[in-house]
């Protein structure tokens, strides 16, 4: 590959364009200086604006949520103010201990102590004093109060405003004595809107058509352009990429081997959801509890894969319960970050330092997710077979809607007999032995005998049990095996490794010691309707999987083995059962039944399960339905499923966040500082999903519109998208944030497209993005919005734009992840069988949109990593933009960009025979504007200079320059 970075004159050309007219705003960090502190005290003291920041800065380190020295916390009202609080006397600062302690000269009692910082400035002392004088009114942090519809502000320059949003922006500009910028050149606005809405630049034909439309339709041309962009299928691809950062989507499992995971159907569902403009409340409910909706569809189940994108650890010797719990806690943290914009993860180990979230409340929230059936398994179970072609979704869903109730009905009849203790005779006089070093002992517990292992268990252990049959049993119709934890009481809270009955064999030994009679089984009834392994595998010599508590066990687990025919039993007969175990996990953990007992039945109802015509017809119908379902070409997707109620896990508080140190048991609930949960009769997780999008939730709509604003303007109204709490930044325009949140929820009915349409047509968005000298010191991060947005494109758009400009971009949508070119030596996965099979040059998959590139957590795609894309190991509420030499090296030398430059040059040659005209038209295609005379001359001169060097295709090198212009890489 030619390393064009060394080409004469290249860097000087790159730095010469775009930066002259437009500066990159850079990444905002820290509090801005929009509101320098006034010396005079405010007339009215606002707790959130004036007092809470003082407490957070000086007090909460010792008197906060984590540490509450002297049983005092400045996070909670009840700890500060009467009747329970004791440091503030409302209306009487001189009687308030807090004033005494912050003003005293006694170094032994002054607050904060000298070792924790200097005394409070006099201005802050006076703020607190006046606050107390005015009644010490406490206020909840703004983010935890329900948005209220603000009055649209009056402005002097009414004609500048096109909509309500503009009035909020202009009011603050006028208050600051700043004038807004002039309107952006229409074609540059079109490029900005196109990149924001579909992640691709407009083509020259689209630019020409837009210019003609402006001449004919004026303002309507802008509206029509936005409507066309919103209806493009690429809209879903661009905005899905934003969501996948939030939900930490990846095509690999993370940790350990970081093996591939088939989750791409979820990614496609997100794309389609944005294109259909699925309301955000529905979008939310499906992803958190789609499996619990009445009559869930294929897409409802696929949506729950959002919760299965947690990392899993396949390393040998790891405890799958530990990583199952890690996944649960990740779901908690992700839910709060994505939908509430709050650092709730802090509460895993202790109460929140700054916000009103108690330690126990974290685990109450975790309880919503703790009873799903998934574990930290290589198989990613449970999975749904999803039709590869979405056109078959309805057909598959119709079959599933017949299979599920039929399967449940059959199981319910079976389980009723299995769990009915009156139909079973427990066995006593038990003897046990094994074929390995595993030792077993027998003890009497209540009305039956139990065997249990002693010490460690050996791999491939067979346990053989003998027991005399009760005198009351004169025939056998079924045998029940109950596998138990070794320590039944402790295991309820701290589960043990489970078991798999690989094979079960039984014999009837006559009283006279004659030849044993083999017992033939016809069916196995399980205590759960949809087990991971088919229980009947225990009867198959060719299978090692059967009835199981896979992979953990909390409670006794039972299965009934139904005899093919009733077997007569003579008095004094014995039964012999051999249980074979052949499954072990992660090279270290043998899934052997550590404790168990037996019961037998002579009840004819068990035979009826095999012979009843109605049940036989149902089983036949079920088999036929499954056969038809299996004929549909499918791929698997990990989904959520809830455990049966009789197998529900208890949830506990973890002391200091460690799952091995459990404290009190808790039930699913939401924090007390938020509106209460209305559960009713619905499953708790479904109630949670609806709580998130209820009218009373103060944060969901705010967080959603702030995310949209950040994508369009480069920084959110709340800059700290990940933290709306007390330690995050306050909104730059709080009233506007509430106005947008309420309009999104009420007027737009939770739909994104009308919200986005409104914003990109606003006068605020349509301002010129030229950096103004008068704002460089006052508002360098453009928080006041006195100019249009300007910042470097994100990683995916940088690549997709290059492919689009060059003409290489494939418009194929959906499907499995693809493998575009990657530098040599980068791909060295732990799982050696996980190959990076680069698509050939004639394969369109080589040039698919970046959204479809295989995302491996342990080996990020180099070009994306260089441009600040996350590894997707955890939720990423916002990307922090950087500006590094590696980015220039990537766009100048990466194979994909080299191929783009060559294709771009080839395209330019089809436009004209004149090199100067080729370059001009290429410039227009890349930038959406005509080059100035000086710009064109410099590029033509570079072309001539490169041609004289004879080191490669000079037009391709000029094409590479165009693709690397600041004006192209910056919105």
Short mmCIF file of N, CA, C and O in Angstrom, two decimals, residues 319-386:
data_model
loop_
_atom_site.label_atom_id
_atom_site.label_comp_id
_atom_site.label_asym_id
_atom_site.label_seq_id
_atom_site.Cartn_x
_atom_site.Cartn_y
_atom_site.Cartn_z
N UNK A 319 -17.06 -19.42 38.20
CA UNK A 319 -18.35 -19.75 38.83
C UNK A 319 -19.45 -19.07 38.03
O UNK A 319 -19.54 -17.84 38.00
N UNK A 320 -20.29 -19.86 37.40
CA UNK A 320 -21.31 -19.24 36.54
C UNK A 320 -22.34 -18.45 37.35
O UNK A 320 -22.98 -17.55 36.84
N UNK A 321 -22.49 -18.75 38.63
CA UNK A 321 -23.41 -17.96 39.45
C UNK A 321 -22.84 -16.56 39.67
O UNK A 321 -23.58 -15.57 39.65
N UNK A 322 -21.55 -16.45 39.86
CA UNK A 322 -20.93 -15.13 40.02
C UNK A 322 -21.17 -14.27 38.79
O UNK A 322 -21.54 -13.10 38.90
N UNK A 323 -20.99 -14.86 37.61
CA UNK A 323 -21.13 -14.05 36.40
C UNK A 323 -22.58 -13.91 35.98
O UNK A 323 -22.93 -12.96 35.26
N UNK A 324 -23.46 -14.81 36.44
CA UNK A 324 -24.89 -14.55 36.26
C UNK A 324 -25.29 -13.32 37.05
O UNK A 324 -26.01 -12.44 36.55
N UNK A 325 -24.80 -13.23 38.27
CA UNK A 325 -25.12 -12.07 39.10
C UNK A 325 -24.49 -10.80 38.51
O UNK A 325 -25.11 -9.73 38.51
N UNK A 326 -23.27 -10.91 37.99
CA UNK A 326 -22.66 -9.75 37.33
C UNK A 326 -23.55 -9.26 36.19
O UNK A 326 -23.69 -8.06 35.96
N UNK A 327 -24.13 -10.20 35.45
CA UNK A 327 -25.01 -9.83 34.36
C UNK A 327 -26.27 -9.12 34.88
O UNK A 327 -26.72 -8.13 34.30
N UNK A 328 -26.82 -9.63 35.98
CA UNK A 328 -28.01 -9.00 36.56
C UNK A 328 -27.70 -7.57 36.98
O UNK A 328 -28.46 -6.63 36.71
N UNK A 329 -26.57 -7.38 37.66
CA UNK A 329 -26.22 -6.04 38.12
C UNK A 329 -25.90 -5.12 36.95
O UNK A 329 -26.19 -3.91 37.01
N UNK A 330 -25.33 -5.68 35.89
CA UNK A 330 -25.10 -4.87 34.69
C UNK A 330 -26.43 -4.42 34.09
O UNK A 330 -26.54 -3.29 33.59
N UNK A 331 -27.44 -5.27 34.13
CA UNK A 331 -28.76 -4.87 33.63
C UNK A 331 -29.33 -3.73 34.47
O UNK A 331 -29.96 -2.80 33.95
N UNK A 332 -29.12 -3.81 35.76
CA UNK A 332 -29.58 -2.72 36.64
C UNK A 332 -28.88 -1.42 36.27
O UNK A 332 -29.53 -0.38 36.05
N UNK A 333 -27.56 -1.47 36.20
CA UNK A 333 -26.79 -0.26 35.91
C UNK A 333 -27.13 0.31 34.53
O UNK A 333 -27.26 1.52 34.36
N UNK A 334 -27.26 -0.59 33.56
CA UNK A 334 -27.56 -0.15 32.20
C UNK A 334 -28.95 0.47 32.12
O UNK A 334 -29.15 1.50 31.47
N UNK A 335 -29.91 -0.14 32.79
CA UNK A 335 -31.27 0.40 32.78
C UNK A 335 -31.30 1.82 33.33
O UNK A 335 -31.93 2.71 32.76
N UNK A 336 -30.60 2.04 34.42
CA UNK A 336 -30.59 3.38 35.01
C UNK A 336 -29.80 4.37 34.15
O UNK A 336 -30.19 5.55 34.04
N UNK A 337 -28.70 3.93 33.56
CA UNK A 337 -27.94 4.84 32.72
C UNK A 337 -28.71 5.20 31.45
O UNK A 337 -28.78 6.36 31.06
N UNK A 338 -29.31 4.20 30.80
CA UNK A 338 -29.96 4.42 29.52
C UNK A 338 -31.27 5.18 29.66
O UNK A 338 -31.52 6.13 28.93
N UNK A 339 -32.10 4.76 30.59
CA UNK A 339 -33.44 5.33 30.68
C UNK A 339 -33.56 6.45 31.71
O UNK A 339 -34.45 7.29 31.60
N UNK A 340 -32.67 6.45 32.71
CA UNK A 340 -32.79 7.46 33.76
C UNK A 340 -31.60 8.41 33.83
O UNK A 340 -31.66 9.42 34.53
N UNK A 341 -30.52 8.09 33.14
CA UNK A 341 -29.37 8.99 33.13
C UNK A 341 -28.79 9.22 34.51
O UNK A 341 -28.35 10.33 34.82
N UNK A 342 -28.76 8.18 35.34
CA UNK A 342 -28.32 8.32 36.72
C UNK A 342 -27.28 7.26 37.03
O UNK A 342 -27.38 6.12 36.57
N UNK A 343 -26.28 7.62 37.83
CA UNK A 343 -25.20 6.70 38.19
C UNK A 343 -25.64 5.79 39.33
O UNK A 343 -25.06 5.80 40.42
N UNK A 344 -26.66 5.01 39.06
CA UNK A 344 -27.23 4.12 40.09
C UNK A 344 -26.26 3.02 40.47
O UNK A 344 -26.36 2.43 41.54
N UNK A 345 -25.30 2.72 39.59
CA UNK A 345 -24.33 1.67 39.88
C UNK A 345 -23.52 1.92 41.13
O UNK A 345 -22.99 0.98 41.74
N UNK A 346 -23.39 3.18 41.54
CA UNK A 346 -22.66 3.51 42.78
C UNK A 346 -23.29 2.82 43.99
O UNK A 346 -22.61 2.57 44.99
N UNK A 347 -24.58 2.52 43.89
CA UNK A 347 -25.31 2.04 45.06
C UNK A 347 -25.11 0.54 45.27
O UNK A 347 -25.60 -0.01 46.25
N UNK A 348 -24.41 -0.11 44.37
CA UNK A 348 -24.15 -1.54 44.54
C UNK A 348 -23.39 -1.81 45.85
O UNK A 348 -23.66 -2.79 46.53
N UNK A 349 -22.45 -0.94 46.18
CA UNK A 349 -21.60 -1.17 47.34
C UNK A 349 -21.99 -0.34 48.56
O UNK A 349 -21.63 -0.68 49.68
N UNK A 350 -22.68 0.76 48.34
CA UNK A 350 -23.03 1.66 49.45
C UNK A 350 -24.10 2.62 48.97
O UNK A 350 -24.35 2.74 47.77
N UNK A 351 -24.74 3.31 49.87
CA UNK A 351 -25.71 4.33 49.48
C UNK A 351 -25.02 5.38 48.63
O UNK A 351 -23.81 5.62 48.75
N UNK A 352 -25.80 6.03 47.77
CA UNK A 352 -25.22 6.99 46.82
C UNK A 352 -24.61 8.18 47.57
O UNK A 352 -25.21 8.69 48.51
N UNK A 353 -23.41 8.62 47.17
CA UNK A 353 -22.78 9.74 47.89
C UNK A 353 -23.57 11.03 47.82
O UNK A 353 -23.56 11.82 48.77
N UNK A 354 -24.25 11.28 46.68
CA UNK A 354 -24.88 12.59 46.47
C UNK A 354 -26.39 12.53 46.25
O UNK A 354 -27.08 13.52 46.47
N UNK A 355 -26.88 11.41 45.77
CA UNK A 355 -28.29 11.33 45.40
C UNK A 355 -29.05 10.42 46.37
O UNK A 355 -28.46 9.53 46.99
N UNK A 356 -30.37 10.59 46.48
CA UNK A 356 -31.15 9.89 47.51
C UNK A 356 -31.47 8.44 47.13
O UNK A 356 -32.63 8.06 46.96
N UNK A 357 -30.44 7.62 47.00
CA UNK A 357 -30.61 6.20 46.71
C UNK A 357 -29.90 5.40 47.79
O UNK A 357 -28.69 5.48 47.96
N UNK A 358 -30.68 4.61 48.50
CA UNK A 358 -30.13 3.80 49.59
C UNK A 358 -29.56 2.49 49.05
O UNK A 358 -30.00 1.97 48.02
N UNK A 359 -28.60 1.96 49.78
CA UNK A 359 -27.93 0.72 49.40
C UNK A 359 -28.94 -0.41 49.17
O UNK A 359 -28.87 -1.14 48.17
N UNK A 360 -29.90 -0.55 50.07
CA UNK A 360 -30.88 -1.62 49.95
C UNK A 360 -31.71 -1.48 48.68
O UNK A 360 -32.16 -2.48 48.10
N UNK A 361 -31.94 -0.23 48.26
CA UNK A 361 -32.80 0.00 47.09
C UNK A 361 -32.17 -0.53 45.81
O UNK A 361 -32.89 -0.89 44.87
N UNK A 362 -30.87 -0.60 45.77
CA UNK A 362 -30.20 -1.16 44.60
C UNK A 362 -30.61 -2.62 44.41
O UNK A 362 -30.92 -3.07 43.28
N UNK A 363 -30.65 -3.36 45.48
CA UNK A 363 -30.96 -4.79 45.39
C UNK A 363 -32.45 -5.05 45.27
O UNK A 363 -32.88 -6.08 44.73
N UNK A 364 -33.27 -4.11 45.76
CA UNK A 364 -34.69 -4.19 45.47
C UNK A 364 -34.93 -4.06 43.97
O UNK A 364 -35.77 -4.76 43.39
N UNK A 365 -34.18 -3.17 43.34
CA UNK A 365 -34.31 -3.00 41.89
C UNK A 365 -33.74 -4.21 41.15
O UNK A 365 -34.29 -4.67 40.15
N UNK A 366 -32.63 -4.74 41.63
CA UNK A 366 -32.03 -5.93 41.00
C UNK A 366 -32.98 -7.11 41.04
O UNK A 366 -32.93 -8.00 40.17
N UNK A 367 -33.86 -7.15 42.03
CA UNK A 367 -34.80 -8.27 42.16
C UNK A 367 -35.74 -8.36 40.96
O UNK A 367 -36.27 -9.44 40.67
N UNK A 368 -35.95 -7.26 40.24
CA UNK A 368 -36.78 -7.32 39.04
C UNK A 368 -36.18 -8.27 37.99
O UNK A 368 -36.90 -8.87 37.20
N UNK A 369 -34.86 -8.35 37.96
CA UNK A 369 -34.17 -9.12 36.93
C UNK A 369 -33.65 -10.46 37.44
O UNK A 369 -33.10 -11.24 36.66
N UNK A 370 -33.77 -10.71 38.73
CA UNK A 370 -33.09 -11.86 39.32
C UNK A 370 -33.77 -13.19 39.05
O UNK A 370 -33.21 -14.24 39.35
N UNK A 371 -34.96 -13.17 38.48
CA UNK A 371 -35.66 -14.43 38.28
C UNK A 371 -35.83 -14.79 36.81
O UNK A 371 -36.81 -15.43 36.42
N UNK A 372 -34.88 -14.37 36.00
CA UNK A 372 -34.86 -14.84 34.62
C UNK A 372 -34.11 -16.17 34.58
O UNK A 372 -33.29 -16.48 35.45
N UNK A 373 -34.37 -16.95 33.55
CA UNK A 373 -33.83 -18.31 33.49
C UNK A 373 -32.39 -18.38 33.01
O UNK A 373 -31.75 -19.42 33.14
N UNK A 374 -31.86 -17.31 32.45
CA UNK A 374 -30.52 -17.36 31.87
C UNK A 374 -29.45 -17.47 32.95
O UNK A 374 -29.64 -17.05 34.09
N UNK A 375 -28.33 -18.06 32.58
CA UNK A 375 -27.16 -18.16 33.43
C UNK A 375 -25.94 -17.83 32.58
O UNK A 375 -26.05 -17.54 31.39
N UNK A 376 -24.79 -17.90 33.20
CA UNK A 376 -23.54 -17.60 32.49
C UNK A 376 -23.10 -18.86 31.72
O UNK A 376 -22.16 -19.54 32.10
N UNK A 377 -23.83 -19.15 30.63
CA UNK A 377 -23.64 -20.40 29.91
C UNK A 377 -23.04 -20.15 28.54
O UNK A 377 -23.36 -19.16 27.87
N UNK A 378 -22.21 -21.09 28.09
CA UNK A 378 -21.66 -21.00 26.74
C UNK A 378 -22.78 -20.97 25.70
O UNK A 378 -22.66 -20.33 24.66
N UNK A 379 -23.85 -21.69 25.98
CA UNK A 379 -24.93 -21.85 25.00
C UNK A 379 -25.84 -20.63 24.89
O UNK A 379 -26.73 -20.58 24.03
N UNK A 380 -25.66 -19.63 25.78
CA UNK A 380 -26.49 -18.43 25.77
C UNK A 380 -27.98 -18.74 26.00
O UNK A 380 -28.83 -17.92 25.70
N UNK A 381 -28.30 -19.91 26.55
CA UNK A 381 -29.69 -20.28 26.77
C UNK A 381 -30.34 -19.36 27.79
O UNK A 381 -29.67 -18.91 28.72
N UNK A 382 -31.63 -19.00 27.63
CA UNK A 382 -32.52 -19.45 26.57
C UNK A 382 -32.38 -18.64 25.29
O UNK A 382 -32.07 -17.44 25.34
N UNK A 383 -32.59 -19.32 24.18
CA UNK A 383 -32.54 -18.66 22.88
C UNK A 383 -33.85 -18.90 22.14
O UNK A 383 -34.56 -19.86 22.42
N UNK A 384 -34.14 -18.00 21.23
CA UNK A 384 -35.32 -18.13 20.39
C UNK A 384 -34.88 -18.38 18.96
O UNK A 384 -33.95 -17.72 18.47
N UNK A 385 -35.52 -19.32 18.30
CA UNK A 385 -35.27 -19.54 16.88
C UNK A 385 -36.06 -18.49 16.10
O UNK A 385 -37.28 -18.53 16.03
N UNK A 386 -35.32 -17.55 15.52
CA UNK A 386 -35.94 -16.42 14.82
C UNK A 386 -35.79 -16.62 13.32
O UNK A 386 -34.68 -16.89 12.84
#
